[in-house]
Tab-separated table of C-alpha atoms in Angstrom:
chain	number	residue	atom	x	y	z
A	22	MET	CA	62.510	10.539	-108.771
A	23	GLY	CA	59.210	8.890	-109.656
A	24	PRO	CA	58.490	5.172	-109.764
A	25	ALA	CA	60.487	3.202	-112.303
A	26	ALA	CA	62.608	6.283	-113.129
A	27	ALA	CA	66.347	5.817	-113.539
A	28	PHE	CA	69.414	7.998	-113.664
A	29	LEU	CA	72.868	7.052	-114.898
A	30	GLY	CA	75.910	9.293	-114.468
A	31	LEU	CA	79.642	9.006	-114.307
A	32	LEU	CA	80.918	9.113	-110.746
A	33	GLN	CA	84.456	9.499	-109.468
A	34	GLY	CA	85.173	7.226	-106.511
A	35	LYS	CA	86.226	9.962	-104.114
A	36	ALA	CA	82.715	11.409	-104.317
A	37	ALA	CA	81.003	8.096	-103.645
A	38	PRO	CA	77.610	8.366	-101.881
A	39	ARG	CA	77.081	7.202	-98.320
A	40	ALA	CA	75.168	4.177	-99.598
A	41	PHE	CA	78.466	2.577	-100.620
A	42	SER	CA	79.899	0.047	-98.219
A	43	ALA	CA	82.914	1.149	-96.198
A	44	GLY	CA	86.189	0.883	-98.022
A	45	TYR	CA	84.636	0.466	-101.504
A	46	ARG	CA	85.740	3.411	-103.617
A	47	PRO	CA	86.139	2.578	-107.313
A	48	ARG	CA	87.985	5.290	-109.206
A	49	TRP	CA	85.362	5.472	-111.980
A	50	GLY	CA	81.972	3.856	-112.247
A	51	LEU	CA	78.363	4.289	-113.265
A	52	LEU	CA	76.093	5.812	-110.667
A	53	ILE	CA	72.784	3.985	-110.993
A	54	SER	CA	69.709	5.045	-109.089
A	55	ALA	CA	66.488	3.154	-109.597
A	56	SER	CA	63.189	2.444	-107.972
A	57	GLY	CA	60.430	0.042	-108.864
A	58	ALA	CA	61.502	-3.572	-109.356
A	59	ALA	CA	65.014	-2.895	-108.063
A	60	GLY	CA	63.743	-0.829	-105.163
A	61	ARG	CA	61.374	-3.515	-104.029
A	62	ARG	CA	64.348	-5.644	-103.100
A	63	GLN	CA	64.912	-3.353	-100.121
A	64	ARG	CA	62.156	-2.315	-97.791
A	65	ALA	CA	61.965	0.743	-95.616
A	66	GLY	CA	58.926	0.984	-93.388
A	67	GLY	CA	57.022	-1.404	-95.636
A	68	ARG	CA	57.536	0.817	-98.750
A	69	ALA	CA	59.810	0.308	-101.716
A	70	ALA	CA	63.060	2.232	-101.375
A	71	ALA	CA	65.275	3.435	-104.193
A	72	VAL	CA	68.595	1.659	-104.600
A	73	THR	CA	71.744	3.590	-105.443
A	74	PHE	CA	74.982	1.838	-106.264
A	75	CYS	CA	78.152	2.366	-108.242
A	76	ALA	CA	78.918	-0.146	-110.982
A	77	PRO	CA	82.634	-0.191	-111.860
A	78	LEU	CA	83.411	0.326	-115.542
A	79	ARG	CA	84.361	-3.230	-116.415
A	80	PRO	CA	82.768	-5.808	-118.745
A	81	LEU	CA	79.249	-6.596	-117.593
A	82	GLY	CA	77.814	-10.071	-117.273
A	83	PRO	CA	74.716	-10.931	-119.303
A	84	ARG	CA	72.278	-10.460	-116.400
A	85	THR	CA	73.794	-7.107	-115.375
A	86	ALA	CA	73.891	-5.903	-118.975
A	87	ARG	CA	70.206	-6.711	-119.407
A	88	GLY	CA	69.384	-4.813	-116.216
A	89	VAL	CA	71.301	-1.712	-117.289
A	90	ALA	CA	69.822	-1.868	-120.797
A	91	ALA	CA	66.340	-1.880	-119.281
A	92	LEU	CA	67.139	1.392	-117.515
A	93	VAL	CA	68.533	3.175	-120.584
A	94	PRO	CA	66.014	3.473	-123.454
A	95	PHE	CA	67.799	3.466	-126.813
A	96	PRO	CA	65.847	4.440	-129.953
A	97	SER	CA	64.551	1.374	-131.762
A	98	ARG	CA	64.893	0.839	-135.481
A	99	GLU	CA	61.169	1.435	-135.815
A	100	SER	CA	61.257	4.721	-133.897
A	101	ILE	CA	64.222	6.030	-135.941
A	102	LYS	CA	62.480	5.196	-139.203
A	103	GLY	CA	59.101	6.412	-137.939
A	104	LYS	CA	60.437	9.820	-136.961
A	105	ALA	CA	62.222	10.193	-140.299
A	106	LYS	CA	59.089	9.255	-142.235
A	107	LEU	CA	56.967	11.823	-140.408
A	108	ARG	CA	59.406	14.621	-141.177
A	109	LEU	CA	59.798	13.543	-144.789
A	110	ARG	CA	56.049	13.467	-145.369
A	111	GLU	CA	55.816	17.009	-144.020
A	112	CYS	CA	58.115	18.043	-146.885
A	113	ASP	CA	56.489	16.035	-149.674
A	114	VAL	CA	55.955	18.262	-152.725
A	115	GLY	CA	54.139	15.585	-154.718
A	116	ASP	CA	53.694	16.620	-158.355
A	117	LYS	CA	53.758	20.352	-157.586
A	118	PHE	CA	56.561	21.046	-160.089
A	119	SER	CA	55.757	18.345	-162.652
A	120	HIS	CA	54.070	20.829	-164.985
A	121	LEU	CA	57.239	22.841	-165.620
A	122	PRO	CA	58.274	22.721	-169.305
A	123	LEU	CA	61.631	21.000	-168.758
A	124	ARG	CA	62.799	17.520	-169.693
A	125	LYS	CA	62.219	15.196	-166.743
A	126	ALA	CA	64.535	12.948	-164.762
A	127	SER	CA	64.376	11.335	-161.316
A	128	VAL	CA	66.748	9.895	-158.752
A	129	LEU	CA	66.046	7.540	-155.862
A	130	LEU	CA	67.451	8.503	-152.458
A	131	PRO	CA	67.557	5.059	-150.783
A	132	LEU	CA	67.576	5.195	-146.978
A	133	LEU	CA	68.525	2.265	-144.774
A	134	LEU	CA	69.718	1.607	-141.238
A	135	ARG	CA	73.250	0.443	-140.491
A	136	ASP	CA	74.443	0.036	-136.900
A	137	GLY	CA	71.480	2.052	-135.657
A	138	ALA	CA	72.182	5.029	-137.954
A	139	LEU	CA	70.345	6.255	-141.022
A	140	CYS	CA	72.459	5.846	-144.146
A	141	LEU	CA	72.200	6.700	-147.835
A	142	LEU	CA	73.047	4.324	-150.655
A	143	LEU	CA	75.017	5.879	-153.512
A	144	THR	CA	76.564	4.627	-156.724
A	145	VAL	CA	79.589	5.427	-158.869
A	146	ARG	CA	78.913	5.835	-162.574
A	147	SER	CA	80.709	3.444	-164.896
A	148	MET	CA	83.767	4.778	-166.694
A	149	GLN	CA	82.167	3.481	-169.914
A	150	LEU	CA	79.428	6.105	-169.776
A	151	ARG	CA	79.709	9.125	-172.031
A	152	ARG	CA	78.334	11.625	-169.508
A	153	SER	CA	79.914	12.133	-166.062
A	154	PRO	CA	81.880	8.843	-165.940
A	155	GLY	CA	83.249	7.923	-162.509
A	156	GLU	CA	81.087	10.414	-160.641
A	157	VAL	CA	79.091	9.601	-157.519
A	158	CYS	CA	75.333	9.780	-157.916
A	159	PHE	CA	72.031	8.305	-156.802
A	160	PRO	CA	70.322	5.614	-158.852
A	161	GLY	CA	68.245	7.405	-161.456
A	162	GLY	CA	67.936	8.736	-164.972
A	163	LYS	CA	65.697	10.261	-167.622
A	164	ARG	CA	61.971	9.727	-167.744
A	165	GLU	CA	60.727	7.314	-170.395
A	166	GLU	CA	57.312	6.969	-172.010
A	167	ILE	CA	56.461	3.901	-169.931
A	168	ASP	CA	56.872	5.863	-166.677
A	169	LYS	CA	53.658	7.169	-165.115
A	170	ASP	CA	55.443	9.738	-162.945
A	171	GLU	CA	58.734	10.650	-161.262
A	172	ILE	CA	58.421	7.761	-158.812
A	173	ASP	CA	58.142	5.224	-161.640
A	174	THR	CA	61.272	6.653	-163.244
A	175	ALA	CA	63.313	6.455	-160.050
A	176	LEU	CA	62.225	2.886	-159.267
A	177	ARG	CA	62.796	1.647	-162.819
A	178	GLU	CA	66.278	3.143	-162.944
A	179	ALA	CA	67.205	1.743	-159.523
A	180	LYS	CA	66.207	-1.740	-160.683
A	181	GLU	CA	68.237	-1.398	-163.877
A	182	GLU	CA	71.318	0.015	-162.148
A	183	VAL	CA	71.661	-1.870	-158.851
A	184	GLY	CA	69.067	-4.653	-158.992
A	185	LEU	CA	66.728	-3.039	-156.452
A	186	GLN	CA	63.246	-4.452	-156.976
A	187	PRO	CA	60.503	-1.752	-156.916
A	188	GLU	CA	58.381	-3.721	-154.436
A	189	LYS	CA	61.306	-3.660	-151.993
A	190	VAL	CA	61.198	0.144	-151.781
A	191	GLU	CA	58.882	1.940	-149.368
A	192	VAL	CA	58.453	5.255	-151.156
A	193	ILE	CA	57.954	8.082	-148.657
A	194	CYS	CA	57.950	11.345	-150.593
A	195	ARG	CA	59.216	13.562	-153.374
A	196	LEU	CA	61.363	16.497	-152.303
A	197	VAL	CA	61.964	19.872	-153.963
A	198	PRO	CA	63.544	19.168	-157.364
A	199	GLY	CA	66.763	20.473	-158.844
A	200	ILE	CA	67.949	21.361	-162.340
A	201	ASP	CA	71.054	19.642	-163.695
A	202	LYS	CA	73.636	21.046	-166.094
A	203	MET	CA	71.652	19.646	-169.043
A	204	ASN	CA	68.566	21.545	-167.824
A	205	HIS	CA	66.664	18.434	-166.773
A	206	LEU	CA	64.144	18.846	-163.974
A	207	VAL	CA	65.474	16.237	-161.530
A	208	THR	CA	63.062	15.021	-158.850
A	209	PRO	CA	64.493	13.315	-155.735
A	210	VAL	CA	62.299	10.402	-154.636
A	211	VAL	CA	62.976	9.251	-151.065
A	212	GLY	CA	62.353	5.666	-150.027
A	213	PHE	CA	63.381	3.164	-147.380
A	214	ILE	CA	64.991	-0.076	-148.511
A	215	GLU	CA	65.800	-3.226	-146.562
A	216	ASP	CA	68.788	-2.820	-144.251
A	217	THR	CA	70.225	-6.072	-145.609
A	218	PHE	CA	69.964	-5.062	-149.279
A	219	GLN	CA	72.860	-6.353	-151.369
A	220	ALA	CA	73.303	-4.450	-154.621
A	221	SER	CA	73.847	-6.190	-157.953
A	222	PRO	CA	75.423	-3.375	-159.988
A	223	ASN	CA	74.931	-3.311	-163.741
A	224	PRO	CA	78.572	-2.965	-164.919
A	225	ASP	CA	77.485	-1.000	-167.983
A	226	GLU	CA	76.143	1.757	-165.748
A	227	VAL	CA	77.579	1.351	-162.233
A	228	SER	CA	81.130	0.594	-161.123
A	229	ASP	CA	80.604	0.755	-157.348
A	230	VAL	CA	77.925	0.957	-154.653
A	231	PHE	CA	78.478	2.251	-151.108
A	232	VAL	CA	76.609	3.711	-148.140
A	233	VAL	CA	77.249	6.918	-146.200
A	234	PRO	CA	75.804	7.840	-142.791
A	235	LEU	CA	73.213	10.535	-143.485
A	236	GLU	CA	74.560	12.688	-140.658
A	237	TYR	CA	77.848	13.007	-142.562
A	238	PHE	CA	76.085	15.511	-144.803
A	239	LEU	CA	75.623	17.774	-141.777
A	240	LYS	CA	78.896	17.134	-139.956
A	241	PRO	CA	81.456	16.143	-142.576
A	242	LEU	CA	85.106	15.431	-141.863
A	243	ASN	CA	86.161	16.678	-145.295
A	244	TYR	CA	84.117	19.426	-146.955
A	245	VAL	CA	84.648	22.362	-149.255
A	246	ALA	CA	82.272	24.778	-150.990
A	247	LEU	CA	83.176	25.204	-154.661
A	248	PRO	CA	82.147	28.246	-156.716
A	249	TYR	CA	80.657	27.439	-160.091
A	250	LYS	CA	79.030	29.290	-162.956
A	251	ASN	CA	76.319	27.630	-165.001
A	252	LYS	CA	75.514	29.679	-168.090
A	253	GLY	CA	76.142	32.908	-166.223
A	254	TYR	CA	74.495	31.879	-162.938
A	255	LEU	CA	77.064	32.063	-160.113
A	256	SER	CA	76.543	29.845	-157.084
A	257	TRP	CA	78.292	27.564	-154.604
A	258	MET	CA	78.455	23.805	-154.744
A	259	HIS	CA	78.775	21.371	-151.830
A	260	CYS	CA	81.697	18.992	-152.171
A	261	PHE	CA	82.313	16.144	-149.700
A	262	THR	CA	85.067	13.578	-149.537
A	263	TYR	CA	83.981	10.416	-147.751
A	264	ASP	CA	86.498	7.790	-146.653
A	265	ASP	CA	84.817	4.404	-146.841
A	266	HIS	CA	86.811	2.164	-144.520
A	267	GLU	CA	84.812	-0.910	-145.508
A	268	HIS	CA	85.904	-0.619	-149.153
A	269	LYS	CA	89.160	1.193	-148.339
A	270	LYS	CA	88.256	3.919	-150.833
A	271	SER	CA	87.534	7.619	-150.826
A	272	PHE	CA	84.550	9.010	-152.701
A	273	LYS	CA	83.957	12.573	-153.872
A	274	ILE	CA	80.297	13.562	-153.540
A	275	TRP	CA	79.412	16.878	-155.121
A	276	GLY	CA	77.032	18.730	-157.401
A	277	LEU	CA	73.329	17.941	-157.441
A	278	THR	CA	73.925	14.648	-155.604
A	279	ALA	CA	75.461	16.510	-152.652
A	280	HIS	CA	72.718	19.138	-152.838
A	281	PHE	CA	69.990	16.505	-152.467
A	282	ALA	CA	71.876	14.659	-149.699
A	283	VAL	CA	72.327	17.842	-147.636
A	284	PHE	CA	68.675	18.825	-147.961
A	285	LEU	CA	67.539	15.315	-147.048
A	286	ALA	CA	69.717	15.362	-143.921
A	287	ILE	CA	68.340	18.761	-142.881
A	288	VAL	CA	64.754	17.587	-143.422
A	289	ILE	CA	65.217	14.506	-141.246
A	290	PHE	CA	67.478	15.841	-138.491
A	291	ARG	CA	66.226	19.481	-138.504
A	292	THR	CA	69.744	20.561	-137.616
A	293	LYS	CA	71.912	23.251	-139.143
A	294	PRO	CA	75.041	21.863	-140.824
A	295	THR	CA	78.556	22.806	-139.756
A	296	PHE	CA	78.893	24.625	-143.101
A	297	GLU	CA	76.814	27.421	-144.596
A	298	VAL	CA	73.482	26.746	-146.285
A	299	HIS	CA	70.876	29.210	-147.478
A	300	TYR	CA	67.826	27.447	-146.081
A	301	ASP	CA	65.690	28.956	-143.362
A	302	LEU	CA	65.271	26.041	-140.947
A	303	ASP	CA	62.151	27.660	-139.479
A	304	ASN	CA	60.570	27.745	-142.951
A	305	LEU	CA	62.450	24.934	-144.608
A	306	ILE	CA	60.119	23.991	-147.439
A	307	THR	CA	59.243	27.575	-148.342
A	308	SER	CA	62.877	28.634	-148.488
A	309	ALA	CA	63.856	25.542	-150.513
A	310	GLU	CA	61.025	26.092	-152.993
A	311	ASN	CA	61.943	29.775	-153.340
A	312	ASP	CA	65.571	28.886	-154.065
A	313	PHE	CA	64.455	26.427	-156.731
A	314	LEU	CA	61.997	28.855	-158.322
A	315	ASN	CA	64.688	31.556	-158.458
A	316	LEU	CA	66.990	29.127	-160.256
A	317	TYR	CA	64.229	28.129	-162.659
A	318	ALA	CA	63.372	31.782	-163.375
A	319	SER	CA	67.023	32.527	-164.078
A	320	ILE	CA	67.259	29.636	-166.541
A	321	SER	CA	64.013	30.668	-168.237
A	322	GLU	CA	65.246	34.235	-168.655
A	323	ARG	CA	68.495	33.025	-170.223
A	324	LYS	CA	66.535	30.861	-172.652
A	325	LYS	CA	64.387	33.834	-173.707
A	326	SER	CA	67.385	36.111	-174.160
A	327	SER	CA	69.144	33.574	-176.359
A	328	LEU	CA	66.215	33.370	-178.830
């Protein structure tokens, strides 16, 4: 073990090391071995010696807790966000698909940290809406003439729907788009928002706002793949049920919203989900773009055949 290195492991008392004083055999404890500052408290031949001791698993005092925390490096908020941003930027498609002759729409995928975990903010559409009332979705909507690009659309819609000010969003990238059931080209715009953001839902458009740990879209507790046919195109749809204990509600997340959430989770965590997906994790962007282009080609062919 090199200077300032540390090792923590669970230790059963009967296997206690010789360094323990006679008669002291806690049943369970933390085996802590450290050198450096701790080691300098004991001297052996004028050199710092490593200290090994067993800390019983009981509430720690403030000084002990600080000492243990110094030995165990936990990821900081900045490092979690920094790693996510790097991976997202690697998958930024920019305006690569903006030229396609489809009506345009955008959604904002708002990321934030809660209890040290990346989370996604989602909304529930108002029951007053004519299309898809009561469904879970991301803030977003159709492109308008005032919008310069997909990012403008996503930010404008998020402000209108949940009161999220555009300057409070750190836009990171645009991911591979999708095509909704109305044949809109829907671009997912990913951005970080403040962890303390409090939504102000527009009741005409949004009935609820909640957050879901991003990892849930890789390791869900309640998941099913639903077959669906869209104008002759047969595929499978992700469908999650998320139990929100804070609001004491369950939310069904499916369709294009679930599709974007799953892809976002794969991009950031680079981990295969517990359910089947068709992406090649070794060539993630290429496989995602190919899937999208196959869908687009299928829709284009159907349009031509119906003329």
